[in-house]
Short mmCIF file of C-alpha atoms in Angstrom, two decimals:
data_model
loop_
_atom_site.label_atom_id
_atom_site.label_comp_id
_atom_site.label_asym_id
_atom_site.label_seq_id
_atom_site.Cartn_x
_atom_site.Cartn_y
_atom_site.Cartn_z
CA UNK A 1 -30.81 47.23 13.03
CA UNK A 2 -29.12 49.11 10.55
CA UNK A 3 -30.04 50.03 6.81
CA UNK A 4 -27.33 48.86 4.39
CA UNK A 5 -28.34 51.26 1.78
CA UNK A 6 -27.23 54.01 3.96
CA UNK A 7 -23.92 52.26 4.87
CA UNK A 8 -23.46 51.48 1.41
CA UNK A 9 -23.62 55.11 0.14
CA UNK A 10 -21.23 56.30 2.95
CA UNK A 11 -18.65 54.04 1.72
CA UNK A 12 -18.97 55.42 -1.85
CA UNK A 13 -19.46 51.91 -3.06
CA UNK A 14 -20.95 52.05 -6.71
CA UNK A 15 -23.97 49.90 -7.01
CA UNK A 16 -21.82 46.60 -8.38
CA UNK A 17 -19.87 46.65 -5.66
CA UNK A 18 -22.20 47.38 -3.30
CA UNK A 19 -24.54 44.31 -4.57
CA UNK A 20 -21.23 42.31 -4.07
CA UNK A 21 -20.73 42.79 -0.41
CA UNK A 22 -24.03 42.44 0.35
CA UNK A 23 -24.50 38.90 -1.06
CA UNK A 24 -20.83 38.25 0.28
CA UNK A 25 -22.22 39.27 3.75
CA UNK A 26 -24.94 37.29 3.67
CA UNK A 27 -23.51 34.00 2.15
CA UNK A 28 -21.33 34.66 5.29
CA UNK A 29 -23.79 34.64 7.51
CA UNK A 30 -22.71 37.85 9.17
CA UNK A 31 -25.82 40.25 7.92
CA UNK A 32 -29.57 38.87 8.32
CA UNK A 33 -32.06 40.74 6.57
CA UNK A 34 -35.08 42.17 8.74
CA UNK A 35 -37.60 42.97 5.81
CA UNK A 36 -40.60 40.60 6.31
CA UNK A 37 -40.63 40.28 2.37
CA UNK A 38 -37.46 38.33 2.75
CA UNK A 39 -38.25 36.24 5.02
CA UNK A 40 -38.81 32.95 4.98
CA UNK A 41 -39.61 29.82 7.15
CA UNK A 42 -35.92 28.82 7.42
CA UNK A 43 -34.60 30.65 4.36
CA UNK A 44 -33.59 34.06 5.06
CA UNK A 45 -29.40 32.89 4.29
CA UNK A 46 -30.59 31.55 0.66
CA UNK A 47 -32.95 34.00 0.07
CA UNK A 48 -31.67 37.22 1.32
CA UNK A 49 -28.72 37.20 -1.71
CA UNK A 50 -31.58 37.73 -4.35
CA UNK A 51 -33.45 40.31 -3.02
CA UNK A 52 -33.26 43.76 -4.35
CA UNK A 53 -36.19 45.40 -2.16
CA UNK A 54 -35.35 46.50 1.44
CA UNK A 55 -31.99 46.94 3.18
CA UNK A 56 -32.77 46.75 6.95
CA UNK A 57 -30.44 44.17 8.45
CA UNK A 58 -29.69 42.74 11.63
CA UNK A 59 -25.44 42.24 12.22
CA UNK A 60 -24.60 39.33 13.06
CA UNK A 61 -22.25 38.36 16.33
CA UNK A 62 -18.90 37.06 14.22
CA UNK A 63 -18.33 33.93 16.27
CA UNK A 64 -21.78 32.96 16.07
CA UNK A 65 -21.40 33.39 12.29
CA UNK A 66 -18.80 31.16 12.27
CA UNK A 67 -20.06 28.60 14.14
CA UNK A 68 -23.25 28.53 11.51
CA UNK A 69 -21.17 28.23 8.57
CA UNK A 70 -19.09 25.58 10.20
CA UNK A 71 -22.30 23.92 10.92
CA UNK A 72 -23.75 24.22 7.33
CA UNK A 73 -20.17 23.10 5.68
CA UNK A 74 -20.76 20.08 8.22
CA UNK A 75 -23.62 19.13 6.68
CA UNK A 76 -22.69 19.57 2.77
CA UNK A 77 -19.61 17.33 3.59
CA UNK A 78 -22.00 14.11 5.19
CA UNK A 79 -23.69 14.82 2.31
CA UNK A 80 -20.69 14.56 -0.26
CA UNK A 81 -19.41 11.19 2.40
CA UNK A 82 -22.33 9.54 1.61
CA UNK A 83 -22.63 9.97 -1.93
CA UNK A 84 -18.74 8.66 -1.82
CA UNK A 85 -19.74 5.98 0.26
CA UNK A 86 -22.69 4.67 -2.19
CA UNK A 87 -20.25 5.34 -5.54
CA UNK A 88 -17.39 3.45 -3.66
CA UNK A 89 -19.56 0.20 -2.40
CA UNK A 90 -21.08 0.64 -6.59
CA UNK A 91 -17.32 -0.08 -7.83
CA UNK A 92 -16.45 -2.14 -5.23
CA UNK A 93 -19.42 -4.73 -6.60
CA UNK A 94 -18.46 -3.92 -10.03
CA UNK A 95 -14.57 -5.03 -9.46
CA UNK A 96 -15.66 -7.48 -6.87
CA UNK A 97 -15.46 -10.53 -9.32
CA UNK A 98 -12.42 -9.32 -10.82
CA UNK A 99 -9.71 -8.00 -8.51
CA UNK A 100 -11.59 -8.48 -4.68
CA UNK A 101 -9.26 -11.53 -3.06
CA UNK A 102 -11.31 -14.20 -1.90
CA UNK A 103 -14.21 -13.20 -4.68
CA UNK A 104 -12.93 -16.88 -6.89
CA UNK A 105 -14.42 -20.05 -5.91
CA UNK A 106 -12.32 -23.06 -5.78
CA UNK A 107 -13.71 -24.04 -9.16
CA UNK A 108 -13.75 -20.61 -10.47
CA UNK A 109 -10.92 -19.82 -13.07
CA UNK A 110 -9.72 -17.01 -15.60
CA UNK A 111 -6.89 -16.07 -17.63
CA UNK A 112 -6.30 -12.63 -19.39
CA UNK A 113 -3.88 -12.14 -22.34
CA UNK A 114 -1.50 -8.64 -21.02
CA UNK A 115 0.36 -7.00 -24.12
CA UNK A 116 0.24 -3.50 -22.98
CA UNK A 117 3.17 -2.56 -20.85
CA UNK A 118 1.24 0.41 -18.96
CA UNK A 119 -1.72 -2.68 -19.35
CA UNK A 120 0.26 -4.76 -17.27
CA UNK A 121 1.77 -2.30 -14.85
CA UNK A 122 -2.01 -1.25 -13.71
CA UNK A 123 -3.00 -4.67 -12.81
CA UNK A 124 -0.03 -5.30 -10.76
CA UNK A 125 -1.09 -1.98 -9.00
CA UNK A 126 -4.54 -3.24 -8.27
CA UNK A 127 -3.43 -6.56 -7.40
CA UNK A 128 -0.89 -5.87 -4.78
CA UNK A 129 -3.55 -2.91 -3.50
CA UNK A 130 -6.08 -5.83 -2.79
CA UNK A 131 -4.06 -8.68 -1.02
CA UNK A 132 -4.79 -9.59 2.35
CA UNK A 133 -2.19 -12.61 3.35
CA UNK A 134 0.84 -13.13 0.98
CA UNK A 135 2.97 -11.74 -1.86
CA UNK A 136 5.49 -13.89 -3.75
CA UNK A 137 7.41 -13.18 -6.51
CA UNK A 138 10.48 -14.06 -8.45
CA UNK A 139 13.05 -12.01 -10.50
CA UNK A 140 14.62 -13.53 -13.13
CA UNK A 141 16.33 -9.44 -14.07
CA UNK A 142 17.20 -6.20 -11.52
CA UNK A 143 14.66 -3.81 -11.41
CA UNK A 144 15.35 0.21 -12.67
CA UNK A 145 15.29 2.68 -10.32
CA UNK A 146 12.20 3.77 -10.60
CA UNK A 147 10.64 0.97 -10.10
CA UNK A 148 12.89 -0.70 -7.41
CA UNK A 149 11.42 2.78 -5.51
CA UNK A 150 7.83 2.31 -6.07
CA UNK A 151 8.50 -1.18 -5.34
CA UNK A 152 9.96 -0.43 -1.71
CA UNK A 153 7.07 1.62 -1.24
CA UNK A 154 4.51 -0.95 -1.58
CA UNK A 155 6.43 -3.28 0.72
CA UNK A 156 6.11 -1.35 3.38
CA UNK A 157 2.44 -0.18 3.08
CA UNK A 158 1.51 -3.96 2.49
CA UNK A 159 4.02 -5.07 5.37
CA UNK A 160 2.16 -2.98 7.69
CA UNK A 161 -1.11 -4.11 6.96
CA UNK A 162 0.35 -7.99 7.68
CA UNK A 163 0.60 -8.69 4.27
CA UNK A 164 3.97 -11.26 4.47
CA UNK A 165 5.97 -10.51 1.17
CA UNK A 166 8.58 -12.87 -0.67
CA UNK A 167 10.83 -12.38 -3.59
CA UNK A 168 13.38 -14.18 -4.97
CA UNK A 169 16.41 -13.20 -6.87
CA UNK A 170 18.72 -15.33 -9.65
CA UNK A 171 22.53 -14.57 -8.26
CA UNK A 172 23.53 -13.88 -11.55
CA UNK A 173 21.46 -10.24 -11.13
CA UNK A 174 23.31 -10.00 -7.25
CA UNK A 175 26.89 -8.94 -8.31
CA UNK A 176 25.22 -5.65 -9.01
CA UNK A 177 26.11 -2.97 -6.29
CA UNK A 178 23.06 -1.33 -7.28
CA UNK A 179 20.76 -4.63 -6.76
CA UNK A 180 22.46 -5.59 -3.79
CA UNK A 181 21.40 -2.30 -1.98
CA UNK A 182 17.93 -2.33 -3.50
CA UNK A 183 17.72 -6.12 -1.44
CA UNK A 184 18.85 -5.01 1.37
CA UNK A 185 16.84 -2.09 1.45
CA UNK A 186 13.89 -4.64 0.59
CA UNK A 187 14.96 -6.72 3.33
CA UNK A 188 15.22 -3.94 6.11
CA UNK A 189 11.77 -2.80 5.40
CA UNK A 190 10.18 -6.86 6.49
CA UNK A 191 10.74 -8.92 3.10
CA UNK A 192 11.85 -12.00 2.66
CA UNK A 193 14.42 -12.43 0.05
CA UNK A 194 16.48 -15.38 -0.99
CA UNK A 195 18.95 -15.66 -4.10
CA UNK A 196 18.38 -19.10 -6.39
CA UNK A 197 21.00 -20.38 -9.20
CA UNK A 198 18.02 -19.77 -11.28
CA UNK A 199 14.81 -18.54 -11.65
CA UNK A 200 12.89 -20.47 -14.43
CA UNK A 201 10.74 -17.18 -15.50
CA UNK A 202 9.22 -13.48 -13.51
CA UNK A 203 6.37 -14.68 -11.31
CA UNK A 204 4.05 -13.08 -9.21
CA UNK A 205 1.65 -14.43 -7.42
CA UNK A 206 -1.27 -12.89 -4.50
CA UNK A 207 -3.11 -14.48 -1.68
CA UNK A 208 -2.79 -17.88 -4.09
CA UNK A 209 -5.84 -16.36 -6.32
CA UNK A 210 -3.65 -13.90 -8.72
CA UNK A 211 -0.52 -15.37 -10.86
CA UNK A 212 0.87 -13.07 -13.45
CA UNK A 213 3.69 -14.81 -15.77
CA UNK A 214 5.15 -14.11 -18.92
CA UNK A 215 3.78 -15.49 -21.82
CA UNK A 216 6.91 -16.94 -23.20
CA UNK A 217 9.56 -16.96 -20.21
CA UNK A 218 12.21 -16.59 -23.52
CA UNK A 219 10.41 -13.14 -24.53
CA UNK A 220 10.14 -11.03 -21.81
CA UNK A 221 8.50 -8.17 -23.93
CA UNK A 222 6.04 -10.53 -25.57
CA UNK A 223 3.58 -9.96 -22.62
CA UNK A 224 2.45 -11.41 -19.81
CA UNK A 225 -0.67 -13.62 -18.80
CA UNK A 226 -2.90 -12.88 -15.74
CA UNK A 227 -4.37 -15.91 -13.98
CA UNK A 228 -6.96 -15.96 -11.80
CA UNK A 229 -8.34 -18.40 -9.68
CA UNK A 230 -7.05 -20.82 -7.12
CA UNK A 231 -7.84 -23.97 -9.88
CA UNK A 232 -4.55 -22.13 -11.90
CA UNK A 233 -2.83 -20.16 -8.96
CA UNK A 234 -2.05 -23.60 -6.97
CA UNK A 235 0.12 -25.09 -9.85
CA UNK A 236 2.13 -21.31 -10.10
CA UNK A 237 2.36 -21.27 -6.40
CA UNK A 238 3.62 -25.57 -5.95
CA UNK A 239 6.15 -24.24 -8.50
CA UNK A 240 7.12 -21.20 -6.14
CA UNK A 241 7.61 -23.08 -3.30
CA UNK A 242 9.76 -25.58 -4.63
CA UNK A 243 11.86 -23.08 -6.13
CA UNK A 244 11.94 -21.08 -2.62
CA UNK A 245 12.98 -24.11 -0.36
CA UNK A 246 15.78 -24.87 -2.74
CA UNK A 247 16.77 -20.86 -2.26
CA UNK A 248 19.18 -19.22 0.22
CA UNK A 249 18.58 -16.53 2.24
CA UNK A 250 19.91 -13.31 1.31
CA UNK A 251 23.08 -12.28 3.52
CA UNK A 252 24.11 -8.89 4.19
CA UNK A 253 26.21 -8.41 0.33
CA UNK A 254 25.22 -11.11 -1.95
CA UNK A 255 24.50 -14.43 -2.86
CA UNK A 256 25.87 -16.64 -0.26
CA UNK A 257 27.58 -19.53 -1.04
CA UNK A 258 26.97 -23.21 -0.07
CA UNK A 259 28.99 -25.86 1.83
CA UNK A 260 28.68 -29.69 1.24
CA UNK A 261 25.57 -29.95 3.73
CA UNK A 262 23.98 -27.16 1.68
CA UNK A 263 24.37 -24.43 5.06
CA UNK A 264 25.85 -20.93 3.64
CA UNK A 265 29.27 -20.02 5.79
CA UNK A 266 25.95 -17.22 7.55
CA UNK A 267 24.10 -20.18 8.34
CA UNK A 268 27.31 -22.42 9.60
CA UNK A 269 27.95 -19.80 11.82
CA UNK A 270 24.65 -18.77 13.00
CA UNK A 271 23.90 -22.57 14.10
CA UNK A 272 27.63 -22.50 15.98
CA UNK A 273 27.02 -19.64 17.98
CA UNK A 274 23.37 -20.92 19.25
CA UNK A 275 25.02 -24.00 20.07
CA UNK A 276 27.39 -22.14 22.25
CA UNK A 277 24.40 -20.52 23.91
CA UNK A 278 24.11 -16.63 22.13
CA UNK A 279 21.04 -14.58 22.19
CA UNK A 280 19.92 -13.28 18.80
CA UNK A 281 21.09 -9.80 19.63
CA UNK A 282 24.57 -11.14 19.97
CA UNK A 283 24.29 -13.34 16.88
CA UNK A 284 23.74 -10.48 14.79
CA UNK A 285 26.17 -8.32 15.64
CA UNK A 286 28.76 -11.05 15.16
CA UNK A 287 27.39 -11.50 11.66
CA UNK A 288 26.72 -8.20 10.95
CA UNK A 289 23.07 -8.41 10.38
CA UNK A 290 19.86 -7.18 11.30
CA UNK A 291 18.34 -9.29 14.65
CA UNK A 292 15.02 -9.46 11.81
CA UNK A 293 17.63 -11.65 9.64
CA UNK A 294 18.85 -13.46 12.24
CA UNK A 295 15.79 -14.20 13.82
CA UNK A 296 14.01 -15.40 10.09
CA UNK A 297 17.58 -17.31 9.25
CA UNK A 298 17.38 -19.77 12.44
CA UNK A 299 13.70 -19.99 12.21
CA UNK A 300 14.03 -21.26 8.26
CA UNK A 301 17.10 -23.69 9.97
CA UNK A 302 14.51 -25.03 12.85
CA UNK A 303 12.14 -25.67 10.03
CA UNK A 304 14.47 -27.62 7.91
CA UNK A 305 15.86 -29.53 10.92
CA UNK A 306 12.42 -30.57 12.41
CA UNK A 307 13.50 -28.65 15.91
CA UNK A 308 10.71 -27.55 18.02
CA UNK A 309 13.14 -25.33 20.13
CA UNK A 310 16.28 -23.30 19.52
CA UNK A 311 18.44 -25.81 21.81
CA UNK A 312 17.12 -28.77 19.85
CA UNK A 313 18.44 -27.05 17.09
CA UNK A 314 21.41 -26.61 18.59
CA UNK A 315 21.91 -29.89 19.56
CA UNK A 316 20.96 -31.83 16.70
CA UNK A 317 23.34 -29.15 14.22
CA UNK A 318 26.10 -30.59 16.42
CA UNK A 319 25.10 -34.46 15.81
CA UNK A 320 25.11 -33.57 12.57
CA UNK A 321 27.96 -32.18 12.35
CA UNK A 322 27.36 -28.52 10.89
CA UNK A 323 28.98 -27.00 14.06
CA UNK A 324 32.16 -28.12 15.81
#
């Protein structure tokens, strides 16, 4: 036991600063006051601060006081996790009919007029932070900086949660060394990019219940429309694919370009040297791609063949006669 008072007046401390330390102390847990007026049935750490009578206290082991206030900070913060938890599952039902994929019916559909730039920018955000499956889009323009940045960064956190992404590029925007490392740099992180003649107008769509498109493809800055609903998404997304299938894949510098059978001089010689028996490892390095491109490139070709194995494919690009 020891009388704080006493301690106190050793220290010269003047009475502010002496009423100070003592409610610091105690708050701390370190010092436990000892008069029976103080005490309570569990509340000698709140109560002690306020007391002005009596200043016999018991010292407190550090480590133990440590391990109390770790305790009690414990506690506040399940406290302050649940109250997150309730406000976040509050919002959650609020945005739920929305934003939350999966939410629409089949026979559920609505449109919203966008004229706000920053308007528009936020509901791309919270679309792309709420798909599950897929995220197409097409680029009829390059991208700034900026935004080709924050753009990257979203592949990859959607990429990793198994989102597949899509985009595809008019070649007219491709002859830009800046664009073509911004694809590339798109396409090393898991996209799938191909390069069209022409995209008709900016379209993106998510998990085929969000579409947003311009509302005149001839005025870019005259806003954009947000669609939602698979009743509307399914005629943006029959327009996608069409557009996609009719697409090359992106090479390794820019548009590629397309023999009489349609096969880019990549694809030519991607089909010849699985005919003649390469692994994909060796195919890319002759082509100078990644083994992710050349593995996407012959699937796409086994696709568009009707091949159910690599040597079918193989075989029937000879009979063909793609490959010598």
């Amino acid at each position: 036991m020891s009388r704080l008072r006493e301690v106190g007046d050793e220290l010269r401390l003047a009475p502010r600063e002496y009423e100070r330390c003592r409610d610091e102390l105690t708050s701390l847990g370190l010092i436990v006051p000892t008069n029976p007026a103080q005490h309570g049935a569990r509340g000698e750490f709140e109560g002690a601060a306020g007391q002005q009578d009596g200043d016999t206290v018991a010292v407190i082991d550090p480590e133990i006081a440590m391990l109390r206030l770790l305790h009690r900070e414990r506690e506040q913060l399940r406290v302050h996790l649940d109250e997150a938890d309730r406000a976040y599952s509050t919002l959650e039902t609020l945005a739920g009919s929305y934003l939350r994929a999966g939410s629409l019916t089949r026979s559920d559909a609505d449109v919203e007029m966008l004229s706000d730039y920053r308007r528009i920018q936020q509901v791309l955000e919270d679309i792309t932070d709420v798909i599950q499956h897929g995220l197409a889009s097409m680029h009829a323009t390059s991208l700034n900086r900026e935004v080709g940045e924050r753009v990257l960064s979203r592949d990859r956190r959607q990429i990793e949660n198994g989102v597949r992404v899509r985009a595809m590029y008019s070649e007219r925007v491709c002859a830009s060394p800046e664009v073509q490392m911004h694809l590339r740099r798109r396409v090393e992180a898991g996209v799938e990019v191909r390069i069209t003649t022409d995209v008709p107008m900016p379209l993106i769509i998510a998990d085929a219940q969000f579409a947003v498109v311009p509302v005149d493809p001839a005025k870019p800055a005259a806003g954009a429309v947000l669609a939602r609903g698979p009743a509307l998404v399914r005629s943006y997304l029959a327009l996608y694919e069409h557009c996609w299938h009719t697409a090359s894949p992106y090479g390794d510098a820019s548009a590629p370009e397309q023999g009489g059978d349609g096969l880019s001089e990549q694809q030519r010689a991607a089909l010849s040297m699985l005919a003649s028996g390469m692994k994909d490892e060796k195919i890319a390095r002759g082509l100078g791609v990644s083994l992710r491109t050349v593995s996407r490139m012959l699937s796409e070709l086994m696709q568009d063949m009707g091949a159910t194995s690599r040597f079918e494919a193989g075989v029937r690009a000879y009979r063909l006669g793609w490959v010598d």
